[in-house]
Amino acid sequence: MKKTRITSIRSSLAWLVAACLFPATLTAALLLAYDYQRQRAELVRDTVAHARALMHAVDREFAGAEMSLRSLSTSPSLQSRDFAAFQAQATALLHRHYANNIVLIDASGQQRINTARPYGQALPKATNMAQLERVLQNGRTDISDLFIGPVLKRPLINVAVPVYSGNAVSHSLVAVVLPEHLQKILSDYRFPSDRIATIFDASGVIVARTHEIHQFIGQPLGSDLTQRLTEVDEASLEAVSREGIPVLSVFTRSPTSRWGVAIGIPIASLTGELRHSLWLLGGLATLLLASSLGLAWVMGGRIVQSVRALRSAALSLGDGRVAAVPALEIREVDEVGQAINRASLMLTDASKALTDSEARMRGIVESATDAIVILDDSWNIVLFNFAAVTMFGCPLEEAIGTPFIRFIPERLRGDFSAQLLAPRELDLQDREAPAIEVATAMRLDGDEFAVEISFPQVLAGSSQVHTLILRDITARLRIHEALERSNLDLQQFAYVASHDLKTPLRSIGGFVQLLEKNYADKLDERAIALIRRTAAAANRLEQLTDDLLSYARVSSGSRAFTPVDCSEVFEDVLQLLDAPISASGASVTARPLPTVTGDRTQLVQLLLNLVANGIKYCDGPPVVHVSAELHEREWVFSVKDNGIGMEPKHHERVFEIFKRLHTQQEYTGTGIGLAICRRVVISHGGRIWIESAPGKGSTFRFTIPASAGESSSS
Ligand code: ADP
């Protein structure tokens, strides 16, 4: 996995500042460097121009001297060898000119006149014989290098022109120029004090110099410059001055005299400005960086503080504690803080609501009479309510975390796990009908008992909670068994009664009839009346026996339900009641009746009893109507009559066995009919009730569950 580098806010801000400042500083430095180069090039150009101008000034000096000499050389006094006059003429010229003195040298090198000496004084031979040679041979103006003059005994320069006698050069006329003169030209130029300007002769010897001329006059130029002079006439180069100062040196040479001028600009002063600017820039950048970093540090600190406040709030929120973030200085962070505060408030409310509802739920769960057990995904117990503790005889601490299967007898565990604990299909459509199973469970002490287990589909979020609700049905099963037994006994009894009671009853009836028939003439009126009453009693007893038998037969246990068309049932009833109907002149009608699932014989008995009662309990001509309507999932049947009706207080009681509201004299009956009706309705899963009032007729209503597929719209 790639490890992410974690940086602090402060260092990130510092980097940001550096990233912003660095390019700006770099650009400024580049601009400065470019500017320096430009300025340097400009300076070189300017300096070359200065050097050329200076060179011109020197050349002009030599040219001036040459011009004067040339006019002197054609002087008539010279032609006539009147040297005294010539010296006077030359001296006069000197007053208007720059040469120190004028010397006339003959072809042998002997000075003929020298204005530096009074005329007639003995003069030495010329020392610069090379120049004399050149003038005699070439017949052209010649400018000497610096040399020590024989008369003045000091460094000087000679500008020499030839003096012709006929076609040949007879003399060399020389103007002596002192280095001081050139030095003056140099100082007239007023170079900036750090510029080292030098005037040098054709052989590269220093003649005039802005700095330290006394030390360097007559000395050659620096070696770099001397070297370069042999190559070109004009150039700029970095060199070291005679004083040892590194300079940018510019030189130019006269094409005519081969003299030259060099101007040295100390590198230090050249780069001084640049260095100054760079220092300024550096200082500025450093200052900016420092202040920005300081600002970043302070701001980073604020952010860090705010975020820390958020962090501790978020942490306490995560722990479920109340978080209170104070107002923070940074808006976005403050917004998060406010959101955390709101969330905290909501959490507090929610957790209070949760605690309350949890307490309520726990109360309900703990007070439930059914055992409630919640299992985790590995079927271990996580919740075990009080009823479960009692049911399994297992303390809570011993149950929690242990597998539920321990409460199932060992031999049944395989089946139980496979069938009951298997993951159940989550059916959200069918939430109201939890699967109910009957199983055998085992107490901690090993006692086994029957339980009914339901598996309600409880959802926590989107996952199912494995919940078991267990009910001990031992007692119920026992009652059920007892009921079954008693039902069976009753049926047995009914059969016995039908056989063992009806046979002697029939005998009694037969004997009484025989008695009346054979001994009617021998018996008096009272005896005959007694015989008739005995016959009636026997008859009634037989009827009672039949009714009891059919009551016993309607047991909820024996079900043989089939689809039964109730219209057909009604037809059967009409046939069975043919005699009473015609006797009473009753009108018995029905609307089309539905087909229901049930026991046909029982349904005939039900409708028969109700219609018969409707006919029986009536003072005038009876009108009985049967109808059925679908309500929700059940059919509601109504049997309505126009009979005597009954008080509401009897509406319940008449369904009890043997309950009658009338004497045999008023209306005959056994008091079993409605009891049978109730049994039939209950065995079909329905209810029966009466709507009636005395003199207002009665409506008996009962329900039968509708078969699947039928609905209230049909
Ligand atoms: P019986 O054999 O007496 O008819 P039932 O169980 O059928 O026994 O009825 C119980 C009593 O309910 C009757 O004695 C009668 O008083 C009353 N009863 C039943 N049906 C009606 C009815 N349609 N109108 C008025 N009273 C009725």
XYZ file of C-alpha atoms and ligand atoms in Angstrom:
741
model
C 0.000 0.000 0.000
C 1.230 3.424 -0.827
C 1.991 5.423 2.241
C 0.412 8.856 2.167
C 2.697 11.624 3.349
C 0.992 13.576 6.055
C 1.832 17.262 6.183
C 0.739 19.836 8.706
C -1.310 22.860 7.730
C 1.530 25.133 8.777
C 4.143 23.452 6.621
C 1.679 23.360 3.718
C 1.141 27.096 4.032
C 4.896 27.650 4.285
C 5.371 25.672 1.101
C 2.639 27.691 -0.548
C 4.364 30.936 0.399
C 7.703 29.635 -0.846
C 6.095 28.407 -4.059
C 4.588 31.855 -4.649
C 7.743 33.796 -3.796
C 10.292 31.628 -5.552
C 9.193 32.291 -9.168
C 8.787 35.999 -8.461
C 12.277 36.212 -6.983
C 13.755 34.164 -9.808
C 12.097 36.392 -12.407
C 13.379 39.514 -10.682
C 16.896 38.062 -10.534
C 16.768 37.134 -14.231
C 15.548 40.620 -15.081
C 18.388 42.106 -13.076
C 20.928 39.879 -14.797
C 19.507 40.828 -18.194
C 19.595 44.488 -17.252
C 23.189 44.117 -16.075
C 24.205 42.579 -19.381
C 22.442 45.346 -21.275
C 24.013 48.063 -19.140
C 27.424 46.490 -19.487
C 27.117 46.329 -23.269
C 25.985 49.962 -23.292
C 28.894 50.935 -21.062
C 31.325 49.169 -23.376
C 29.836 51.038 -26.346
C 30.078 54.371 -24.496
C 33.607 53.674 -23.349
C 34.725 52.749 -26.856
C 33.285 56.076 -28.023
C 35.177 57.895 -25.274
C 38.378 56.074 -26.130
C 37.991 56.970 -29.797
C 37.320 60.596 -28.930
C 40.398 60.685 -26.728
C 42.423 59.018 -29.434
C 41.229 61.714 -31.858
C 42.285 64.408 -29.426
C 45.790 62.885 -29.224
C 45.953 62.497 -33.001
C 44.813 66.115 -33.337
C 47.705 67.178 -31.094
C 50.214 65.311 -33.248
C 48.552 66.647 -36.415
C 48.751 70.210 -35.042
C 52.442 69.753 -34.312
C 52.988 68.286 -37.760
C 51.184 71.198 -39.435
C 53.349 73.749 -37.606
C 56.509 71.835 -38.400
C 55.547 71.544 -42.069
C 55.079 75.308 -42.366
C 58.385 75.856 -40.546
C 60.185 73.404 -42.805
C 59.493 75.580 -45.808
C 60.836 78.683 -44.030
C 63.266 80.703 -46.244
C 65.705 81.115 -43.363
C 66.005 77.359 -43.204
C 66.583 77.192 -46.957
C 69.280 79.781 -46.640
C 70.772 78.023 -43.626
C 70.188 81.069 -41.403
C 69.779 78.937 -38.328
C 69.676 81.873 -35.934
C 66.719 83.389 -37.735
C 65.143 79.995 -37.977
C 65.458 79.450 -34.221
C 63.780 82.807 -33.608
C 61.033 81.902 -36.036
C 60.552 78.495 -34.377
C 60.521 79.988 -30.878
C 57.857 82.442 -31.974
C 55.782 79.556 -33.290
C 56.128 77.708 -30.010
C 54.317 80.489 -28.224
C 51.283 79.651 -30.257
C 51.731 75.909 -29.979
C 51.934 72.959 -27.687
C 55.288 71.494 -28.387
C 57.791 72.005 -25.645
C 60.666 72.866 -27.983
C 61.605 72.474 -31.596
C 64.769 70.717 -32.687
C 66.432 70.616 -36.078
C 68.607 67.554 -36.669
C 70.851 67.062 -39.657
C 71.370 63.797 -41.538
C 74.282 62.838 -39.284
C 72.118 63.105 -36.184
C 73.643 66.328 -34.951
C 71.170 68.779 -33.445
C 71.524 72.016 -35.346
C 69.169 74.135 -33.279
C 67.169 73.406 -30.151
C 64.727 76.054 -28.929
C 65.264 74.675 -25.446
C 68.825 76.086 -25.610
C 69.986 79.552 -26.526
C 71.256 79.727 -30.094
C 74.932 78.988 -30.443
C 75.254 76.718 -27.395
C 76.801 73.325 -28.110
C 74.165 70.695 -28.769
C 74.391 66.934 -28.409
C 73.689 64.331 -31.045
C 70.177 63.018 -31.349
C 69.493 59.823 -29.411
C 66.473 58.613 -31.424
C 68.498 57.589 -34.467
C 65.844 55.108 -35.592
C 63.349 57.888 -36.102
C 65.935 59.960 -37.974
C 66.641 57.033 -40.269
C 62.897 56.614 -41.005
C 62.413 60.331 -41.743
C 65.515 60.490 -44.018
C 64.469 57.370 -45.851
C 60.690 57.684 -46.099
C 60.424 61.453 -46.252
C 57.238 61.226 -44.180
C 56.064 62.572 -40.838
C 57.055 60.264 -38.010
C 55.847 60.105 -34.466
C 58.236 58.479 -32.062
C 57.543 56.300 -29.086
C 58.376 57.642 -25.643
C 62.101 57.951 -25.139
C 64.600 59.883 -22.986
C 65.638 63.076 -24.773
C 69.410 63.863 -24.814
C 68.979 67.560 -23.939
C 66.082 67.532 -21.486
C 67.182 64.144 -20.112
C 63.601 63.085 -19.559
C 60.862 61.052 -21.290
C 59.409 62.778 -24.289
C 57.889 62.232 -27.723
C 59.163 63.510 -31.027
C 56.939 64.500 -33.947
C 59.349 64.694 -36.869
C 58.862 66.005 -40.445
C 61.434 65.888 -43.247
C 63.172 69.063 -44.458
C 63.964 68.866 -48.172
C 66.953 70.345 -49.854
C 66.165 69.878 -53.498
C 64.762 66.370 -53.839
C 66.570 64.827 -50.897
C 65.776 65.016 -47.241
C 68.520 67.052 -45.557
C 67.159 67.480 -42.064
C 64.562 66.211 -39.652
C 62.520 68.956 -37.990
C 61.239 67.759 -34.661
C 58.617 69.063 -32.254
C 59.211 67.759 -28.742
C 55.908 66.905 -27.022
C 56.123 66.296 -23.290
C 54.018 63.518 -21.726
C 52.570 66.166 -19.376
C 50.856 67.643 -22.392
C 49.058 64.419 -23.126
C 48.437 64.022 -19.421
C 46.606 67.351 -19.536
C 44.424 66.213 -22.427
C 43.602 63.176 -20.351
C 42.709 65.165 -17.259
C 40.656 67.605 -19.373
C 38.442 64.647 -20.168
C 37.245 64.378 -16.596
C 36.715 60.670 -16.440
C 34.877 59.325 -13.424
C 37.418 58.862 -10.686
C 37.443 55.057 -10.828
C 38.086 54.913 -14.603
C 41.695 54.124 -15.411
C 42.426 55.784 -18.751
C 45.823 55.348 -20.372
C 47.444 56.833 -23.478
C 50.097 54.523 -24.841
C 52.575 54.757 -27.689
C 52.935 52.507 -30.733
C 54.945 49.957 -28.786
C 52.390 49.789 -25.973
C 54.302 51.866 -23.442
C 52.363 54.012 -21.020
C 52.699 57.723 -21.776
C 49.827 59.268 -19.874
C 47.577 57.766 -17.264
C 44.762 59.002 -15.026
C 46.152 57.079 -12.070
C 49.673 56.827 -10.696
C 51.410 58.163 -13.845
C 54.674 58.732 -11.978
C 54.862 55.094 -11.132
C 53.842 53.714 -14.500
C 55.158 56.152 -17.138
C 57.478 54.407 -19.540
C 56.180 51.023 -18.422
C 54.447 48.609 -20.772
C 50.713 48.024 -20.522
C 49.365 45.015 -18.637
C 50.236 41.689 -20.256
C 46.612 40.801 -21.244
C 46.214 44.097 -23.031
C 49.681 43.902 -24.683
C 48.804 40.429 -25.976
C 45.444 41.576 -27.374
C 47.025 44.658 -29.008
C 49.072 42.430 -31.291
C 45.803 40.965 -32.642
C 43.288 43.813 -33.141
C 43.108 47.600 -33.093
C 39.972 47.865 -31.006
C 38.465 45.502 -28.423
C 37.115 45.110 -24.947
C 38.446 42.489 -22.582
C 38.620 41.621 -18.954
C 42.089 42.246 -17.696
C 44.065 43.201 -14.616
C 45.297 46.812 -14.368
C 48.891 47.597 -13.578
C 47.813 48.246 -9.981
C 46.375 44.754 -9.918
C 42.711 45.824 -10.113
C 40.452 43.569 -12.206
C 38.981 45.768 -14.922
C 36.863 45.638 -18.007
C 39.313 47.170 -20.424
C 38.443 48.912 -23.696
C 41.172 50.027 -26.088
C 41.420 51.606 -29.499
C 44.423 52.412 -31.681
C 44.998 55.120 -34.163
C 45.480 53.718 -37.669
C 47.940 56.517 -38.467
C 50.148 56.966 -35.408
C 49.550 53.441 -34.019
C 49.247 55.130 -30.643
C 46.338 54.033 -28.558
C 44.032 54.773 -25.674
C 42.839 52.220 -23.084
C 40.078 52.797 -20.555
C 39.699 50.385 -17.705
C 36.450 50.151 -15.736
C 36.981 48.341 -12.437
C 34.812 45.201 -12.459
C 33.932 46.027 -8.880
C 32.306 49.309 -9.810
C 30.737 47.741 -12.880
C 29.083 44.949 -10.905
C 28.608 47.155 -7.875
C 25.213 48.323 -9.030
C 24.186 44.813 -9.926
C 25.425 43.509 -6.616
C 23.599 46.305 -4.905
C 20.381 45.492 -6.762
C 20.847 41.805 -6.084
C 21.413 42.467 -2.421
C 18.338 44.660 -2.380
C 16.307 41.999 -4.135
C 17.663 39.281 -1.875
C 16.920 41.352 1.185
C 13.475 42.184 -0.063
C 12.746 38.550 -0.906
C 14.038 37.419 2.475
C 11.982 40.067 4.218
C 8.921 39.108 2.203
C 9.541 35.412 2.820
C 10.031 35.969 6.520
C 6.922 38.091 6.902
C 4.843 35.757 4.703
C 6.095 32.746 6.621
C 5.272 34.532 9.843
C 1.800 35.275 8.548
C 1.433 31.692 7.360
C 2.591 30.502 10.780
C 0.040 32.660 12.563
C -2.760 31.754 10.143
C -1.765 28.096 10.220
C -1.895 28.313 14.007
C -5.409 29.700 13.847
C -6.532 27.015 11.432
C -4.859 24.335 13.533
C -6.551 25.673 16.662
C -9.941 25.744 14.957
C -9.466 22.282 13.510
C -8.334 20.978 16.918
C -11.517 22.398 18.438
C -13.461 20.613 15.712
C -11.517 17.428 16.224
C -12.162 17.176 19.926
C -15.835 18.009 19.314
C -16.095 15.354 16.609
C -14.358 12.819 18.852
C -16.728 13.422 21.732
C -19.627 13.291 19.277
C -18.283 9.943 18.097
C -18.245 8.746 21.716
C -21.867 9.784 21.985
C -21.102 12.717 24.271
C -22.407 16.222 23.806
C -20.084 18.394 21.739
C -20.014 22.171 22.049
C -17.836 23.936 19.495
C -17.244 27.632 20.324
C -17.472 30.255 17.590
C -14.388 29.842 15.405
C -12.472 32.495 13.489
C -12.437 30.755 10.113
C -15.808 30.817 8.442
C -15.740 27.409 6.763
C -14.428 25.729 9.892
C -16.984 27.624 11.954
C -19.726 26.313 9.663
C -18.513 22.768 10.292
C -18.447 23.563 14.015
C -22.048 24.782 13.926
C -23.024 21.660 11.984
C -21.351 19.531 14.666
C -23.251 21.464 17.335
C -26.516 20.831 15.532
C -25.641 17.166 15.072
C -24.751 16.990 18.754
C -28.115 18.501 19.660
C -29.876 16.059 17.399
C -27.803 13.226 18.825
C -28.767 14.229 22.347
C -32.445 14.284 21.427
C -32.146 11.083 19.473
C -30.194 9.305 22.194
C -32.738 10.412 24.791
C -35.555 9.200 22.594
C -33.580 6.015 22.014
C -32.986 5.504 25.725
C -36.671 6.081 26.420
C -37.833 3.760 23.704
C -35.221 1.204 24.734
C -36.489 1.354 28.313
C -40.063 0.960 27.062
C -39.109 -1.917 24.802
C -37.193 -3.594 27.614
C -40.182 -3.147 29.900
C -42.461 -4.735 27.351
C -40.047 -7.544 26.582
C -39.381 -8.271 30.248
C -43.046 -8.209 31.239
C -44.156 -10.385 28.322
C -45.642 -13.702 29.389
C -44.082 -15.375 26.360
C -40.389 -16.165 26.360
C -38.563 -13.814 23.988
C -35.106 -14.807 22.817
C -32.917 -12.918 20.336
C -30.040 -14.733 18.654
C -26.999 -13.451 16.815
C -25.928 -14.719 13.415
C -24.254 -17.774 14.965
C -27.474 -18.531 16.846
C -26.048 -17.522 20.202
C -28.366 -15.872 22.697
C -28.091 -12.087 22.989
C -31.419 -11.398 24.682
C -33.241 -13.676 27.116
C -36.248 -12.163 28.841
C -37.624 -12.956 32.282
C -40.270 -15.321 30.906
C -37.475 -17.220 29.139
C -35.495 -17.447 32.377
C -38.561 -18.973 34.064
C -39.496 -21.187 31.127
C -36.061 -22.753 30.735
C -35.097 -22.573 34.412
C -31.867 -20.918 33.322
C -30.422 -17.730 34.901
C -29.838 -14.860 32.505
C -26.032 -14.831 32.973
C -25.887 -18.510 32.102
C -27.949 -18.081 28.968
C -26.387 -14.998 27.336
C -23.755 -15.861 24.744
C -24.539 -19.576 24.704
C -26.098 -21.367 21.739
C -29.870 -21.567 21.869
C -29.769 -25.179 20.690
C -28.847 -26.225 24.262
C -32.544 -25.838 25.123
C -33.535 -28.479 22.563
C -33.294 -32.189 23.501
C -30.150 -33.636 21.997
C -31.902 -36.110 19.718
C -33.942 -33.325 18.110
C -31.171 -30.781 17.659
C -30.274 -31.768 14.082
C -33.857 -31.382 12.887
C -34.339 -28.195 14.845
C -31.268 -26.513 13.350
C -32.069 -27.684 9.848
C -35.725 -26.692 9.888
C -36.201 -23.868 12.345
C -32.922 -22.019 12.510
C -32.329 -22.179 8.751
C -32.213 -18.688 7.283
C -35.742 -17.597 6.611
C -36.815 -15.901 3.444
C -37.552 -12.348 4.416
C -41.085 -11.680 3.242
C -41.898 -8.047 3.815
C -45.307 -8.427 2.230
C -46.461 -10.907 4.826
C -45.340 -9.288 8.061
C -48.443 -10.004 10.102
C -48.206 -13.736 9.842
C -45.105 -14.974 11.660
C -44.280 -18.593 11.061
C -45.436 -20.642 14.018
C -44.008 -24.077 14.742
C -44.595 -26.530 17.517
C -41.450 -28.071 18.921
C -40.128 -29.849 21.953
C -37.876 -27.801 24.216
C -35.841 -28.728 27.250
C -35.314 -26.983 30.559
C -31.864 -26.655 32.033
C -32.717 -29.538 34.403
C -33.552 -31.785 31.424
C -37.374 -31.673 31.666
C -38.940 -31.622 28.228
C -42.019 -29.639 27.305
C -43.962 -28.594 24.250
C -43.525 -25.076 22.902
C -45.052 -23.053 20.187
C -42.307 -20.981 18.544
C -43.038 -17.987 16.362
C -40.476 -16.206 14.274
C -41.561 -12.602 13.875
C -39.771 -10.830 11.067
C -38.013 -8.074 12.945
C -35.851 -5.768 10.898
C -32.996 -3.681 12.240
C -32.099 -1.444 9.355
C -31.988 -3.846 6.447
C -30.792 -6.917 8.336
C -33.014 -9.367 10.059
C -32.960 -9.848 13.820
C -33.281 -13.475 14.741
C -36.108 -13.377 17.233
C -37.867 -16.355 18.762
C -41.070 -16.045 20.755
C -41.791 -19.215 22.705
C -44.966 -20.229 24.495
C -45.208 -23.232 26.784
C -48.224 -25.118 25.438
C -48.042 -28.110 27.791
C -51.171 -26.994 29.674
C -53.042 -26.210 26.504
C -52.166 -29.549 24.997
C -53.347 -31.232 28.174
C -56.690 -29.385 28.033
C -56.964 -30.125 24.355
C -56.374 -33.797 24.985
C -58.917 -33.785 27.800
C -61.409 -32.047 25.543
C -60.855 -34.542 22.774
C -61.362 -37.334 25.264
C -64.544 -35.799 26.635
C -65.869 -35.177 23.146
C -65.197 -38.762 22.325
C -66.900 -39.821 25.557
C -69.901 -37.672 24.727
C -70.135 -39.159 21.279
C -69.844 -42.600 22.773
C -72.541 -41.698 25.224
C -74.735 -40.333 22.451
C -74.473 -43.560 20.521
C -75.212 -45.588 23.603
C -78.130 -43.320 24.344
C -79.489 -43.629 20.829
C -79.343 -47.357 20.930
C -79.953 -48.174 24.549
C -82.503 -45.424 25.215
C -84.392 -45.324 21.935
C -85.152 -49.070 21.845
C -86.955 -49.167 25.228
C -88.577 -45.819 24.403
C -89.970 -47.229 21.220
C -91.177 -50.273 23.176
C -92.882 -47.993 25.680
C -94.515 -46.026 22.861
C -95.638 -49.263 21.170
C -96.969 -50.745 24.396
C -98.885 -47.597 25.245
C -100.442 -47.557 21.772
C -101.409 -51.207 22.142
C -102.837 -50.443 25.577
C -104.997 -47.652 24.190
C -106.081 -49.669 21.172
C -106.916 -52.947 22.959
C -108.236 -51.678 26.234
C -109.917 -48.434 25.255
C -113.374 -49.758 26.092
C -112.257 -51.167 29.458
C -110.545 -48.002 30.615
C -112.091 -44.826 31.873
C -111.417 -41.331 30.540
C -108.675 -40.590 33.111
C -106.772 -43.753 32.297
C -106.912 -42.966 28.568
C -105.669 -39.449 29.192
C -102.738 -40.846 31.207
C -101.916 -43.307 28.445
C -101.894 -40.500 25.889
C -99.645 -38.342 28.051
C -97.257 -41.268 28.509
C -97.131 -41.701 24.707
C -96.387 -38.003 24.248
C -93.664 -38.085 26.898
C -92.055 -41.073 25.228
C -92.195 -39.268 21.901
C -90.590 -36.172 23.360
C -87.896 -38.219 25.002
C -87.134 -39.797 21.626
C -86.915 -36.350 20.008
C -84.593 -35.205 22.814
C -82.410 -38.225 22.288
C -82.139 -37.477 18.526
C -81.288 -33.841 19.160
C -78.628 -34.733 21.716
C -77.133 -37.179 19.250
C -76.846 -34.581 16.510
C -75.404 -32.087 19.005
C -72.746 -34.581 19.960
C -71.930 -35.287 16.346
C -71.034 -31.668 15.660
C -67.523 -31.781 17.039
C -64.894 -29.299 16.023
C -62.340 -32.062 15.782
C -63.787 -34.063 12.917
C -63.556 -31.973 9.793
C -64.475 -33.121 6.336
C -64.897 -29.783 4.599
C -65.823 -29.568 0.937
C -67.225 -26.781 -1.210
C -70.949 -26.547 -0.381
C -73.472 -24.638 -2.480
C -75.684 -22.940 0.095
C -78.547 -22.538 -2.396
C -78.717 -26.329 -2.544
C -78.599 -26.413 1.248
C -81.570 -24.080 1.297
C -83.483 -26.333 -1.161
C -82.868 -29.300 1.189
C -84.184 -27.282 4.117
C -87.361 -26.386 2.179
C -87.990 -30.062 1.469
C -87.390 -31.087 5.053
C -89.764 -28.391 6.319
C -92.443 -29.091 3.747
C -95.031 -30.140 6.348
C -94.640 -27.251 8.852
C -94.540 -24.750 5.997
C -97.796 -25.892 4.464
C -99.348 -26.306 7.929
C -98.536 -22.738 8.953
C -98.870 -21.192 5.499
C -95.376 -19.761 5.863
C -93.509 -17.912 3.125
C -89.853 -19.016 3.147
C -87.642 -17.322 0.564
C -83.928 -16.847 -0.148
C -81.679 -14.755 -2.344
C -79.013 -16.621 -4.340
C -76.609 -18.009 -1.748
C -72.811 -18.503 -2.108
C -70.730 -21.639 -2.150
C -68.662 -22.021 1.009
C -66.175 -24.561 2.316
C -67.782 -26.666 5.009
C -69.630 -29.773 6.176
C -72.806 -30.047 4.138
C -74.792 -32.043 6.704
C -73.903 -29.574 9.447
C -74.826 -26.590 7.274
C -78.223 -28.163 6.459
C -78.780 -28.664 10.190
C -77.788 -25.026 10.894
C -80.144 -23.496 8.344
C -82.880 -25.992 9.157
C -82.880 -25.038 12.838
C -82.941 -21.297 12.145
C -85.710 -21.450 9.499
C -87.738 -23.881 11.619
C -87.473 -21.511 14.618
C -88.588 -18.647 12.393
C -91.692 -20.568 11.451
C -92.286 -21.888 14.946
C -91.910 -18.699 16.995
C -94.542 -16.749 15.118
C -98.133 -15.781 15.932
C -99.419 -15.044 12.460
C -98.449 -16.436 9.045
C -94.633 -16.650 9.134
C -92.426 -14.876 6.611
C -88.810 -16.096 6.673
C -86.077 -14.754 4.369
C -82.514 -16.052 4.000
C -79.705 -13.944 2.457
C -75.877 -13.673 2.473
C -73.445 -10.781 1.923
C -69.668 -10.734 1.598
C -67.906 -8.579 4.201
C -64.137 -8.410 4.003
C -63.144 -12.080 4.023
C -66.315 -13.664 5.296
C -69.882 -14.311 4.287
C -72.520 -12.898 6.657
C -75.712 -14.975 6.445
C -79.026 -13.564 7.726
C -82.219 -15.500 8.587
C -84.914 -12.920 9.155
C -88.439 -13.644 10.460
C -91.526 -11.683 11.428
C -92.048 -13.655 14.629
C -92.444 -12.827 18.304
C -88.863 -11.652 18.795
C -87.063 -11.628 22.155
C -85.585 -9.246 24.671
C -81.948 -8.309 24.260
C -81.028 -9.886 27.624
C -81.800 -13.320 26.116
C -79.736 -12.825 22.951
C -76.733 -14.638 24.394
C -78.422 -17.180 26.652
C -80.600 -18.825 24.004
C -77.479 -20.375 22.464
C -76.833 -22.385 25.617
C -77.950 -25.975 25.586
C -81.452 -26.623 27.000
C -82.089 -22.875 27.330
C -85.745 -22.105 26.394
C -87.837 -19.004 26.848
C -91.179 -20.811 26.637
C -93.046 -23.750 28.124
C -93.867 -26.871 26.135
C -97.451 -25.703 26.163
C -96.587 -22.414 24.513
C -94.050 -23.740 21.979
C -92.713 -27.313 21.868
C -88.944 -27.814 21.702
C -85.878 -29.310 23.351
C -83.698 -26.177 23.753
C -80.866 -27.792 21.839
C -81.430 -26.297 18.347
C -79.553 -23.015 18.777
C -76.798 -24.781 20.759
C -76.265 -26.997 17.721
C -76.290 -23.909 15.478
C -73.542 -22.309 17.540
C -71.459 -25.467 17.468
C -71.760 -25.707 13.685
C -70.826 -22.053 13.141
C -67.839 -22.280 15.501
C -66.609 -25.489 13.876
C -66.654 -23.558 10.564
C -64.595 -20.724 12.073
C -67.458 -18.215 12.301
C -69.644 -16.322 14.823
C -73.408 -16.253 15.451
C -75.595 -13.558 17.010
C -79.144 -12.232 17.179
C -80.705 -8.882 16.380
C -84.191 -8.870 17.842
C -86.750 -7.163 20.078
C -90.147 -8.478 21.394
C -92.874 -8.167 18.724
C -90.393 -6.898 16.130
C -89.289 -10.217 14.629
C -85.769 -11.665 14.829
C -82.741 -11.732 12.558
C -80.211 -14.487 13.199
C -76.828 -13.726 11.631
C -73.837 -16.004 11.314
C -70.532 -15.817 9.431
C -68.638 -18.399 7.390
C -65.089 -17.568 6.189
C -65.009 -16.983 2.457
C -62.965 -19.385 0.339
C -59.686 -18.038 -0.992
C -60.143 -15.922 -4.090
C -63.435 -14.412 -3.017
C -63.470 -10.817 -1.968
C -65.911 -8.149 -0.846
C -66.293 -6.882 -4.397
C -68.053 -10.083 -5.541
P -86.362 -24.967 20.997
O -86.224 -26.357 20.761
O -86.964 -24.500 22.183
O -86.766 -24.191 19.774
P -83.930 -23.570 20.447
O -82.527 -23.743 20.976
O -84.088 -23.676 18.993
O -84.822 -24.539 21.228
O -84.367 -22.153 20.884
C -84.178 -21.704 22.173
C -85.172 -20.644 22.508
O -84.930 -19.458 21.767
C -86.541 -20.977 22.115
O -87.197 -21.721 23.199
C -87.202 -19.655 21.898
O -87.728 -19.163 23.100
C -86.133 -18.798 21.433
N -86.190 -18.642 19.998
C -85.508 -19.370 19.106
N -85.753 -18.948 17.854
C -86.603 -17.902 17.976
C -87.224 -17.008 17.035
N -87.039 -17.154 15.727
N -88.033 -16.060 17.535
C -88.210 -15.915 18.852
N -87.668 -16.710 19.760
C -86.861 -17.709 19.329
